[in-house]
mmCIF file of C-alpha atoms in Angstrom:
data_model
loop_
_atom_site.group_PDB
_atom_site.id
_atom_site.type_symbol
_atom_site.label_atom_id
_atom_site.label_comp_id
_atom_site.label_asym_id
_atom_site.label_seq_id
_atom_site.Cartn_x
_atom_site.Cartn_y
_atom_site.Cartn_z
ATOM 1 C CA UNK A 1 77.986 37.021 162.469
ATOM 2 C CA UNK A 2 76.313 40.150 161.250
ATOM 3 C CA UNK A 3 75.964 43.521 163.335
ATOM 4 C CA UNK A 4 74.130 46.330 162.220
ATOM 5 C CA UNK A 5 75.626 49.392 164.253
ATOM 6 C CA UNK A 6 73.748 52.755 164.343
ATOM 7 C CA UNK A 7 75.384 55.869 165.397
ATOM 8 C CA UNK A 8 72.461 57.847 166.968
ATOM 9 C CA UNK A 9 73.479 61.540 166.815
ATOM 10 C CA UNK A 10 76.126 61.331 169.509
ATOM 11 C CA UNK A 11 75.549 57.574 170.230
ATOM 12 C CA UNK A 12 75.543 54.128 168.837
ATOM 13 C CA UNK A 13 73.032 51.312 168.637
ATOM 14 C CA UNK A 14 73.342 47.714 167.320
ATOM 15 C CA UNK A 15 71.010 45.072 165.687
ATOM 16 C CA UNK A 16 72.499 41.566 165.809
ATOM 17 C CA UNK A 17 71.612 38.324 163.805
ATOM 18 C CA UNK A 18 73.287 35.243 162.364
ATOM 19 C CA UNK A 19 75.865 32.835 163.613
ATOM 20 C CA UNK A 20 77.411 33.531 167.175
ATOM 21 C CA UNK A 21 80.975 33.013 168.508
ATOM 22 C CA UNK A 22 81.815 29.716 169.973
ATOM 23 C CA UNK A 23 80.846 29.548 173.755
ATOM 24 C CA UNK A 24 79.232 32.864 173.548
ATOM 25 C CA UNK A 25 76.197 33.791 175.593
ATOM 26 C CA UNK A 26 72.869 33.856 173.991
ATOM 27 C CA UNK A 27 72.255 37.043 172.076
ATOM 28 C CA UNK A 28 69.402 39.200 173.665
ATOM 29 C CA UNK A 29 66.688 40.108 171.342
ATOM 30 C CA UNK A 30 66.307 43.727 170.383
ATOM 31 C CA UNK A 31 63.181 43.930 172.576
ATOM 32 C CA UNK A 32 65.208 42.776 175.459
ATOM 33 C CA UNK A 33 68.059 45.081 174.822
ATOM 34 C CA UNK A 34 65.459 47.968 174.788
ATOM 35 C CA UNK A 35 64.034 46.836 177.919
ATOM 36 C CA UNK A 36 67.324 47.796 179.737
ATOM 37 C CA UNK A 37 67.600 51.421 181.020
ATOM 38 C CA UNK A 38 68.520 53.686 178.109
ATOM 39 C CA UNK A 39 69.810 56.914 180.095
ATOM 40 C CA UNK A 40 70.177 60.030 178.168
ATOM 41 C CA UNK A 41 72.067 63.017 179.297
ATOM 42 C CA UNK A 42 70.148 65.975 178.213
ATOM 43 C CA UNK A 43 72.576 69.086 178.162
ATOM 44 C CA UNK A 44 71.662 72.722 178.188
ATOM 45 C CA UNK A 45 72.685 75.910 179.479
ATOM 46 C CA UNK A 46 69.148 76.429 180.649
ATOM 47 C CA UNK A 47 68.313 73.422 182.984
ATOM 48 C CA UNK A 48 64.730 74.469 183.200
ATOM 49 C CA UNK A 49 64.135 73.871 179.532
ATOM 50 C CA UNK A 50 65.492 70.362 179.230
ATOM 51 C CA UNK A 51 65.558 68.903 182.586
ATOM 52 C CA UNK A 52 68.317 67.847 184.722
ATOM 53 C CA UNK A 53 71.829 67.686 183.327
ATOM 54 C CA UNK A 54 72.472 64.597 185.551
ATOM 55 C CA UNK A 55 70.530 62.321 183.231
ATOM 56 C CA UNK A 56 66.787 61.083 182.635
ATOM 57 C CA UNK A 57 65.343 57.872 181.330
ATOM 58 C CA UNK A 58 64.741 57.780 177.693
ATOM 59 C CA UNK A 59 64.226 55.215 174.977
ATOM 60 C CA UNK A 60 65.799 54.652 171.587
ATOM 61 C CA UNK A 61 62.720 55.782 170.041
ATOM 62 C CA UNK A 62 63.036 59.369 171.414
ATOM 63 C CA UNK A 63 63.981 62.527 169.450
ATOM 64 C CA UNK A 64 67.555 61.609 169.873
ATOM 65 C CA UNK A 65 67.082 59.168 166.959
ATOM 66 C CA UNK A 66 66.339 61.858 164.491
ATOM 67 C CA UNK A 67 69.019 62.809 162.040
ATOM 68 C CA UNK A 68 68.242 66.532 161.728
ATOM 69 C CA UNK A 69 69.709 68.918 164.327
ATOM 70 C CA UNK A 70 67.308 70.688 166.707
ATOM 71 C CA UNK A 71 66.632 74.529 166.314
ATOM 72 C CA UNK A 72 68.513 75.071 169.405
ATOM 73 C CA UNK A 73 71.703 73.163 167.973
ATOM 74 C CA UNK A 74 71.299 75.313 164.755
ATOM 75 C CA UNK A 75 71.268 78.721 166.757
ATOM 76 C CA UNK A 76 74.025 77.731 169.230
ATOM 77 C CA UNK A 77 76.700 80.226 168.893
ATOM 78 C CA UNK A 78 80.329 79.114 168.069
ATOM 79 C CA UNK A 79 82.740 79.264 171.147
ATOM 80 C CA UNK A 80 86.179 80.230 171.476
ATOM 81 C CA UNK A 81 88.683 77.176 171.616
ATOM 82 C CA UNK A 82 89.364 78.191 175.146
ATOM 83 C CA UNK A 83 85.655 77.720 176.086
ATOM 84 C CA UNK A 84 85.468 74.327 174.447
ATOM 85 C CA UNK A 85 86.574 70.846 175.694
ATOM 86 C CA UNK A 86 87.929 67.619 174.098
ATOM 87 C CA UNK A 87 87.396 64.203 175.706
ATOM 88 C CA UNK A 88 89.784 61.318 175.442
ATOM 89 C CA UNK A 89 88.667 57.815 176.196
ATOM 90 C CA UNK A 90 91.484 55.122 177.223
ATOM 91 C CA UNK A 91 91.585 51.576 175.886
ATOM 92 C CA UNK A 92 92.627 48.176 176.906
ATOM 93 C CA UNK A 93 95.703 48.132 179.127
ATOM 94 C CA UNK A 94 94.585 51.115 181.393
ATOM 95 C CA UNK A 95 92.493 48.789 183.575
ATOM 96 C CA UNK A 96 93.568 48.179 187.142
ATOM 97 C CA UNK A 97 91.981 46.717 190.315
ATOM 98 C CA UNK A 98 90.395 49.431 192.293
ATOM 99 C CA UNK A 99 89.005 51.489 189.220
ATOM 100 C CA UNK A 100 85.479 52.977 189.655
ATOM 101 C CA UNK A 101 85.755 53.330 193.630
ATOM 102 C CA UNK A 102 85.724 56.856 193.457
ATOM 103 C CA UNK A 103 82.644 57.172 191.154
ATOM 104 C CA UNK A 104 79.912 55.219 192.896
ATOM 105 C CA UNK A 105 78.720 58.415 194.843
ATOM 106 C CA UNK A 106 77.692 59.872 191.502
ATOM 107 C CA UNK A 107 74.245 59.675 190.258
ATOM 108 C CA UNK A 108 73.462 56.763 187.835
ATOM 109 C CA UNK A 109 76.819 55.164 188.088
ATOM 110 C CA UNK A 110 75.554 52.189 190.180
ATOM 111 C CA UNK A 111 72.710 51.838 187.729
ATOM 112 C CA UNK A 112 75.198 51.635 184.923
ATOM 113 C CA UNK A 113 76.934 48.677 186.432
ATOM 114 C CA UNK A 114 73.493 47.115 187.344
ATOM 115 C CA UNK A 115 72.549 47.172 183.669
ATOM 116 C CA UNK A 116 76.141 45.973 182.605
ATOM 117 C CA UNK A 117 75.370 42.838 184.921
ATOM 118 C CA UNK A 118 72.336 41.957 182.937
ATOM 119 C CA UNK A 119 73.849 42.580 179.531
ATOM 120 C CA UNK A 120 77.203 40.744 180.458
ATOM 121 C CA UNK A 121 75.907 37.891 182.420
ATOM 122 C CA UNK A 122 78.268 38.734 185.362
ATOM 123 C CA UNK A 123 78.703 41.501 187.847
ATOM 124 C CA UNK A 124 81.335 43.714 186.569
ATOM 125 C CA UNK A 125 81.488 46.220 189.620
ATOM 126 C CA UNK A 126 83.332 43.780 192.125
ATOM 127 C CA UNK A 127 85.670 42.658 189.244
ATOM 128 C CA UNK A 128 86.644 46.373 188.804
ATOM 129 C CA UNK A 129 86.869 47.182 192.526
ATOM 130 C CA UNK A 130 88.415 43.897 193.997
ATOM 131 C CA UNK A 131 89.543 41.869 191.092
ATOM 132 C CA UNK A 132 90.987 39.085 191.054
ATOM 133 C CA UNK A 133 93.498 41.043 188.747
ATOM 134 C CA UNK A 134 94.150 38.128 186.250
ATOM 135 C CA UNK A 135 90.457 37.971 185.574
ATOM 136 C CA UNK A 136 90.255 41.675 185.086
ATOM 137 C CA UNK A 137 93.076 41.589 182.834
ATOM 138 C CA UNK A 138 91.344 39.128 180.235
ATOM 139 C CA UNK A 139 90.217 40.772 177.187
ATOM 140 C CA UNK A 140 86.648 39.628 177.557
ATOM 141 C CA UNK A 141 86.398 41.343 180.841
ATOM 142 C CA UNK A 142 88.714 44.323 180.602
ATOM 143 C CA UNK A 143 87.139 45.799 177.531
ATOM 144 C CA UNK A 144 83.654 46.038 179.166
ATOM 145 C CA UNK A 145 85.121 47.166 182.306
ATOM 146 C CA UNK A 146 87.171 50.021 180.752
ATOM 147 C CA UNK A 147 84.059 51.045 178.666
ATOM 148 C CA UNK A 148 81.754 51.228 181.629
ATOM 149 C CA UNK A 149 84.282 52.943 183.935
ATOM 150 C CA UNK A 150 84.806 55.510 181.253
ATOM 151 C CA UNK A 151 81.341 56.385 180.946
ATOM 152 C CA UNK A 152 81.067 56.584 184.757
ATOM 153 C CA UNK A 153 83.912 59.047 184.681
ATOM 154 C CA UNK A 154 82.010 61.094 182.231
ATOM 155 C CA UNK A 155 79.085 61.253 184.791
ATOM 156 C CA UNK A 156 81.566 62.559 187.438
ATOM 157 C CA UNK A 157 82.770 65.190 185.065
ATOM 158 C CA UNK A 158 79.222 66.074 184.215
ATOM 159 C CA UNK A 159 78.420 66.459 187.930
ATOM 160 C CA UNK A 160 81.475 68.476 188.755
ATOM 161 C CA UNK A 161 82.015 70.493 185.534
ATOM 162 C CA UNK A 162 78.586 70.430 183.554
ATOM 163 C CA UNK A 163 80.234 72.859 181.074
ATOM 164 C CA UNK A 164 82.812 70.323 179.985
ATOM 165 C CA UNK A 165 79.972 68.095 178.467
ATOM 166 C CA UNK A 166 78.017 71.218 177.218
ATOM 167 C CA UNK A 167 80.875 72.649 175.505
ATOM 168 C CA UNK A 168 82.492 69.351 174.058
ATOM 169 C CA UNK A 169 83.406 69.749 170.409
ATOM 170 C CA UNK A 170 85.397 66.672 169.832
ATOM 171 C CA UNK A 171 86.278 63.204 171.133
ATOM 172 C CA UNK A 172 88.528 60.330 170.462
ATOM 173 C CA UNK A 173 89.130 57.013 171.968
ATOM 174 C CA UNK A 174 92.008 54.527 171.974
ATOM 175 C CA UNK A 175 90.862 51.258 170.444
ATOM 176 C CA UNK A 176 87.824 49.990 172.546
ATOM 177 C CA UNK A 177 87.834 53.684 173.824
ATOM 178 C CA UNK A 178 86.354 54.743 170.515
ATOM 179 C CA UNK A 179 83.182 53.066 171.227
ATOM 180 C CA UNK A 180 82.991 55.289 174.304
ATOM 181 C CA UNK A 181 83.645 58.293 172.356
ATOM 182 C CA UNK A 182 80.902 57.544 170.132
ATOM 183 C CA UNK A 183 78.227 57.054 172.799
ATOM 184 C CA UNK A 184 79.374 59.282 175.792
ATOM 185 C CA UNK A 185 76.684 61.929 175.284
ATOM 186 C CA UNK A 186 74.328 59.204 176.552
ATOM 187 C CA UNK A 187 74.539 58.380 180.072
ATOM 188 C CA UNK A 188 74.593 54.684 179.359
ATOM 189 C CA UNK A 189 73.880 52.837 176.056
ATOM 190 C CA UNK A 190 73.149 49.147 176.629
ATOM 191 C CA UNK A 191 73.486 48.083 172.826
ATOM 192 C CA UNK A 192 76.891 49.867 172.830
ATOM 193 C CA UNK A 193 78.012 47.670 175.781
ATOM 194 C CA UNK A 194 76.933 44.606 173.982
ATOM 195 C CA UNK A 195 78.992 45.535 171.034
ATOM 196 C CA UNK A 196 81.966 45.913 173.214
ATOM 197 C CA UNK A 197 81.239 42.587 174.879
ATOM 198 C CA UNK A 198 80.987 40.809 171.306
ATOM 199 C CA UNK A 199 84.264 42.483 170.300
ATOM 200 C CA UNK A 200 86.066 41.418 173.409
ATOM 201 C CA UNK A 201 84.905 37.866 173.005
ATOM 202 C CA UNK A 202 85.916 37.782 169.384
ATOM 203 C CA UNK A 203 89.315 39.308 170.115
ATOM 204 C CA UNK A 204 89.913 36.852 173.012
ATOM 205 C CA UNK A 205 89.105 34.009 170.636
ATOM 206 C CA UNK A 206 91.248 35.185 168.085
ATOM 207 C CA UNK A 207 94.244 35.678 170.377
ATOM 208 C CA UNK A 208 93.941 32.103 171.785
ATOM 209 C CA UNK A 209 94.555 30.661 168.174
ATOM 210 C CA UNK A 210 98.156 31.666 167.855
ATOM 211 C CA UNK A 211 100.657 32.655 170.613
ATOM 212 C CA UNK A 212 101.239 36.254 170.177
ATOM 213 C CA UNK A 213 101.493 39.512 172.136
ATOM 214 C CA UNK A 214 102.290 43.260 171.993
ATOM 215 C CA UNK A 215 105.623 45.198 172.722
ATOM 216 C CA UNK A 216 105.836 48.701 173.882
ATOM 217 C CA UNK A 217 108.852 50.099 172.041
ATOM 218 C CA UNK A 218 110.660 53.474 172.603
ATOM 219 C CA UNK A 219 113.359 54.082 169.974
ATOM 220 C CA UNK A 220 116.157 56.442 169.246
ATOM 221 C CA UNK A 221 115.639 58.879 166.345
ATOM 222 C CA UNK A 222 117.472 56.616 164.023
ATOM 223 C CA UNK A 223 115.176 53.515 164.866
ATOM 224 C CA UNK A 224 113.342 52.140 161.701
ATOM 225 C CA UNK A 225 110.401 50.439 163.056
ATOM 226 C CA UNK A 226 109.089 48.884 159.828
ATOM 227 C CA UNK A 227 112.342 47.605 158.959
ATOM 228 C CA UNK A 228 112.741 45.959 162.464
ATOM 229 C CA UNK A 229 109.349 44.402 161.888
ATOM 230 C CA UNK A 230 110.559 42.881 158.612
ATOM 231 C CA UNK A 231 113.609 41.471 160.129
ATOM 232 C CA UNK A 232 111.495 39.860 162.962
ATOM 233 C CA UNK A 233 109.292 38.353 160.385
ATOM 234 C CA UNK A 234 112.253 36.999 158.442
ATOM 235 C CA UNK A 235 113.556 35.481 161.723
ATOM 236 C CA UNK A 236 110.174 33.712 162.235
ATOM 237 C CA UNK A 237 110.259 32.418 158.505
ATOM 238 C CA UNK A 238 113.799 30.867 159.402
ATOM 239 C CA UNK A 239 112.031 29.024 162.354
ATOM 240 C CA UNK A 240 109.515 27.566 160.177
ATOM 241 C CA UNK A 241 106.553 29.860 160.773
ATOM 242 C CA UNK A 242 104.278 30.455 157.850
ATOM 243 C CA UNK A 243 103.002 33.829 157.179
ATOM 244 C CA UNK A 244 104.548 35.467 160.186
ATOM 245 C CA UNK A 245 103.047 38.559 161.530
ATOM 246 C CA UNK A 246 104.882 41.528 163.140
ATOM 247 C CA UNK A 247 103.964 45.147 162.506
ATOM 248 C CA UNK A 248 103.362 48.463 164.205
ATOM 249 C CA UNK A 249 99.971 48.291 166.015
ATOM 250 C CA UNK A 250 99.820 51.655 167.731
ATOM 251 C CA UNK A 251 101.518 55.142 167.007
ATOM 252 C CA UNK A 252 101.662 56.825 170.155
ATOM 253 C CA UNK A 253 104.051 59.559 170.143
ATOM 254 C CA UNK A 254 107.350 60.540 168.292
ATOM 255 C CA UNK A 255 109.534 57.506 168.827
ATOM 256 C CA UNK A 256 106.905 55.678 170.691
ATOM 257 C CA UNK A 257 105.171 52.638 169.105
ATOM 258 C CA UNK A 258 103.581 49.445 170.142
ATOM 259 C CA UNK A 259 104.647 46.431 167.943
ATOM 260 C CA UNK A 260 102.451 43.367 167.776
ATOM 261 C CA UNK A 261 102.746 39.892 166.309
ATOM 262 C CA UNK A 262 103.837 36.361 166.639
ATOM 263 C CA UNK A 263 105.630 35.582 170.063
ATOM 264 C CA UNK A 264 108.719 34.668 168.380
ATOM 265 C CA UNK A 265 108.938 37.894 166.338
ATOM 266 C CA UNK A 266 108.652 39.898 169.454
ATOM 267 C CA UNK A 267 111.328 37.813 171.254
ATOM 268 C CA UNK A 268 113.493 38.596 168.245
ATOM 269 C CA UNK A 269 113.015 42.124 168.764
ATOM 270 C CA UNK A 270 113.663 42.038 172.486
ATOM 271 C CA UNK A 271 116.904 40.229 172.071
ATOM 272 C CA UNK A 272 118.193 42.800 169.444
ATOM 273 C CA UNK A 273 117.104 46.085 171.016
ATOM 274 C CA UNK A 274 120.669 47.682 170.789
ATOM 275 C CA UNK A 275 121.152 46.686 167.095
ATOM 276 C CA UNK A 276 117.577 47.976 166.213
ATOM 277 C CA UNK A 277 118.145 51.396 168.130
ATOM 278 C CA UNK A 278 115.464 50.786 170.773
ATOM 279 C CA UNK A 279 115.862 52.364 174.114
ATOM 280 C CA UNK A 280 113.179 50.116 175.503
ATOM 281 C CA UNK A 281 111.002 47.168 174.525
ATOM 282 C CA UNK A 282 108.566 46.087 177.292
ATOM 283 C CA UNK A 283 105.875 43.441 176.768
ATOM 284 C CA UNK A 284 102.261 44.561 177.500
ATOM 285 C CA UNK A 285 99.912 42.660 179.660
ATOM 286 C CA UNK A 286 97.495 41.763 176.840
ATOM 287 C CA UNK A 287 96.655 38.389 175.356
ATOM 288 C CA UNK A 288 97.053 38.972 171.721
ATOM 289 C CA UNK A 289 98.480 40.929 168.895
ATOM 290 C CA UNK A 290 95.378 43.306 168.561
ATOM 291 C CA UNK A 291 95.528 45.750 165.583
ATOM 292 C CA UNK A 292 97.272 43.421 163.286
ATOM 293 C CA UNK A 293 96.441 40.762 160.609
ATOM 294 C CA UNK A 294 96.090 38.125 163.431
ATOM 295 C CA UNK A 295 92.978 39.642 164.327
ATOM 296 C CA UNK A 296 91.270 38.717 161.001
ATOM 297 C CA UNK A 297 89.074 36.130 162.571
ATOM 298 C CA UNK A 298 87.647 38.675 164.890
ATOM 299 C CA UNK A 299 86.533 41.073 162.077
ATOM 300 C CA UNK A 300 83.375 39.470 160.673
ATOM 301 C CA UNK A 301 80.764 42.078 161.723
ATOM 302 C CA UNK A 302 78.849 43.691 158.908
ATOM 303 C CA UNK A 303 78.216 47.162 159.848
ATOM 304 C CA UNK A 304 75.112 48.951 158.300
ATOM 305 C CA UNK A 305 72.654 51.743 158.945
ATOM 306 C CA UNK A 306 75.324 54.027 160.314
ATOM 307 C CA UNK A 307 74.782 57.700 161.311
ATOM 308 C CA UNK A 308 77.526 60.251 161.666
ATOM 309 C CA UNK A 309 78.008 61.633 165.329
ATOM 310 C CA UNK A 310 77.354 65.230 165.631
ATOM 311 C CA UNK A 311 80.531 66.378 167.278
ATOM 312 C CA UNK A 312 83.865 65.591 165.743
ATOM 313 C CA UNK A 313 84.693 61.932 166.607
ATOM 314 C CA UNK A 314 87.982 60.774 165.213
ATOM 315 C CA UNK A 315 88.738 57.251 163.835
ATOM 316 C CA UNK A 316 91.586 55.141 164.939
ATOM 317 C CA UNK A 317 92.223 53.959 161.428
ATOM 318 C CA UNK A 318 93.115 57.038 159.529
ATOM 319 C CA UNK A 319 93.085 59.620 162.364
ATOM 320 C CA UNK A 320 90.378 61.736 160.464
ATOM 321 C CA UNK A 321 87.054 62.722 161.891
ATOM 322 C CA UNK A 322 83.957 60.927 160.726
ATOM 323 C CA UNK A 323 82.532 62.580 157.698
ATOM 324 C CA UNK A 324 79.559 60.584 156.776
ATOM 325 C CA UNK A 325 77.788 57.344 157.450
ATOM 326 C CA UNK A 326 79.741 55.197 154.978
ATOM 327 C CA UNK A 327 83.020 56.450 156.641
ATOM 328 C CA UNK A 328 82.019 55.358 160.172
ATOM 329 C CA UNK A 329 80.859 51.982 158.793
ATOM 330 C CA UNK A 330 84.151 51.256 156.953
ATOM 331 C CA UNK A 331 86.447 52.334 159.730
ATOM 332 C CA UNK A 332 84.767 50.428 162.439
ATOM 333 C CA UNK A 333 85.048 47.151 160.359
ATOM 334 C CA UNK A 334 88.816 47.870 159.895
ATOM 335 C CA UNK A 335 89.788 48.874 163.421
ATOM 336 C CA UNK A 336 90.800 45.649 164.756
ATOM 337 C CA UNK A 337 93.274 44.844 161.827
ATOM 338 C CA UNK A 338 94.659 48.380 161.415
ATOM 339 C CA UNK A 339 97.131 50.173 163.554
ATOM 340 C CA UNK A 340 95.819 52.742 166.080
ATOM 341 C CA UNK A 341 96.963 56.128 164.746
ATOM 342 C CA UNK A 342 96.884 57.943 167.995
ATOM 343 C CA UNK A 343 99.796 60.353 167.445
ATOM 344 C CA UNK A 344 98.248 61.312 164.314
ATOM 345 C CA UNK A 345 94.965 61.776 165.759
ATOM 346 C CA UNK A 346 96.145 64.034 168.333
ATOM 347 C CA UNK A 347 97.770 66.314 165.657
ATOM 348 C CA UNK A 348 94.359 66.370 163.892
ATOM 349 C CA UNK A 349 92.518 67.355 167.083
ATOM 350 C CA UNK A 350 94.751 70.039 168.540
ATOM 351 C CA UNK A 351 96.392 71.586 165.274
ATOM 352 C CA UNK A 352 96.212 75.273 165.857
ATOM 353 C CA UNK A 353 97.431 78.421 164.104
ATOM 354 C CA UNK A 354 100.099 80.226 165.870
ATOM 355 C CA UNK A 355 98.710 82.288 168.981
ATOM 356 C CA UNK A 356 95.144 80.298 168.926
ATOM 357 C CA UNK A 357 94.320 79.051 172.334
ATOM 358 C CA UNK A 358 93.658 75.336 173.125
ATOM 359 C CA UNK A 359 90.604 73.634 174.394
ATOM 360 C CA UNK A 360 90.339 71.971 177.797
ATOM 361 C CA UNK A 361 91.047 68.294 177.482
ATOM 362 C CA UNK A 362 89.750 65.705 179.892
ATOM 363 C CA UNK A 363 90.903 62.168 179.910
ATOM 364 C CA UNK A 364 87.789 60.129 181.347
ATOM 365 C CA UNK A 365 88.616 56.711 182.339
ATOM 366 C CA UNK A 366 91.223 54.652 184.279
ATOM 367 C CA UNK A 367 94.899 55.570 183.979
ATOM 368 C CA UNK A 368 96.707 58.599 182.642
ATOM 369 C CA UNK A 369 98.269 57.200 179.481
ATOM 370 C CA UNK A 370 96.620 59.406 177.115
ATOM 371 C CA UNK A 371 97.652 62.320 178.949
ATOM 372 C CA UNK A 372 101.128 61.153 178.681
ATOM 373 C CA UNK A 373 100.981 60.835 175.006
ATOM 374 C CA UNK A 374 99.378 64.304 174.587
ATOM 375 C CA UNK A 375 102.379 65.470 176.686
ATOM 376 C CA UNK A 376 104.754 64.095 174.313
ATOM 377 C CA UNK A 377 102.938 65.144 171.286
ATOM 378 C CA UNK A 378 101.760 68.512 172.185
ATOM 379 C CA UNK A 379 103.051 70.235 175.358
ATOM 380 C CA UNK A 380 100.819 73.414 174.827
ATOM 381 C CA UNK A 381 97.681 71.318 174.511
ATOM 382 C CA UNK A 382 98.764 69.337 177.548
ATOM 383 C CA UNK A 383 98.809 72.568 179.759
ATOM 384 C CA UNK A 384 95.015 72.372 179.581
ATOM 385 C CA UNK A 385 94.740 68.644 180.247
ATOM 386 C CA UNK A 386 92.874 67.230 183.406
ATOM 387 C CA UNK A 387 92.337 63.659 184.403
ATOM 388 C CA UNK A 388 89.155 62.610 185.672
ATOM 389 C CA UNK A 389 90.188 60.272 188.636
ATOM 390 C CA UNK A 390 88.286 57.044 188.952
ATOM 391 C CA UNK A 391 89.397 55.857 192.214
ATOM 392 C CA UNK A 392 88.795 58.796 194.662
ATOM 393 C CA UNK A 393 86.372 61.564 195.183
ATOM 394 C CA UNK A 394 86.052 64.939 196.869
ATOM 395 C CA UNK A 395 83.498 64.932 199.778
#
C-alpha cells in the first residue's frame, strides 16, 4: 500500500494507490475525497477581513495549499508567551461512551460527523454517544472517534475563545492525536480522517496476528524499565517464543511508562512487580502492542510530497518539532514502531528560562490524561492548563 501524505500549511492530505488491506473498504478516489466538505477555519483578529472565525467552505485547491506565508503572516508581531497557546491532542485509550455529547450545539460539529460517516462507511456519532463500549474500544473505531471528537473540541474552543486558536504557536498529539495536531487548523479535513481510518485498520490487523497488549507501569526511582523488558523477553524465550517483543512503548512522565509486547512478557512483568520495583502495573484496554516491533506489518505506507506545518508541531518519534518536509515524512512512517516520547515532548514544548511565563495550554479531546502527564512533568506549565470538555456545555 502506498500513501502520499501532504501537510498543507497547518493541515494534511493524502493520495492513495496500490494494494489494500485485507477486508478493507474500497478506497475512494481523489475526486470522491475532494467532493466531501473541506471546512477551513480562517483566523484573524479582523473578522471583516477574512470572514467568520467559525469556519467557511473551501477546497483543497485554495490559497491554503500555497507554501509561501501570506503578507499578513509575515507582518504578524510576536506575542508574549503568556499571550500564546498550545494545543494537546489525546490518543487511543482516551475514548469513552458519551464523548462528543457536549459538542453538538457548536457550529459545524454535526457536519463533521456527517462527513465522517461517508468516509468511514458507518455512523460514528451514535457509537461515540451511546456505544456499545466494546465496539468503541476497537482500534478500527476508537481512532477515528478520538480524531473527530478532538477536532470537534477545537471547534468548541474556537467558539468560546477564538484567541486560543488565533494565538496558537505549537501543537502536539499523542499517537493518533498527532494527526489531529497536524490538521486542527482546518475545521475538518476528510483525507486526514481517511488516513486515520487506514492506520486504525492496519493496526487492528497487526494486533490480531499475535496475542499482545500494553501495560501501564509506575515505578520506583530504582526501577530499570529496559532491563525489566529484557528479563521478560528472556522469560518468553524459555517458553519457546521466537523473537519475543517487550519494550517501552510510551514515555509518559518521570517513572511513568507504558510497556508493550507479547502477552506472556506482560504477564511476567505483572507477576514480578515487587522484584522489578514497580509500584503499579495495570493492563490497558487496547488490542495490541502499539509502538513496538509487533506493528511492523502495519507500517507499509510510503509517505511523499510532504510540507512542514507552519506552527510548531512535535513528532512522537524524537520529541522534536518538524523542521522540513523530509522530517515529517520519515517520522510519520516510523511512528507505529517507535515509542511515543511524550515526556520528552512536553519538556521541548514548555522549556523556559527562569522567570519566563508559560503559554495557555488546552487539551482538546476526550479525557484529561495529557493534563495529568503535564502536571507530573511541569507543574508551572500545568497552572495554565485547561481541558476542553467534550460531554457538557454551557447554555
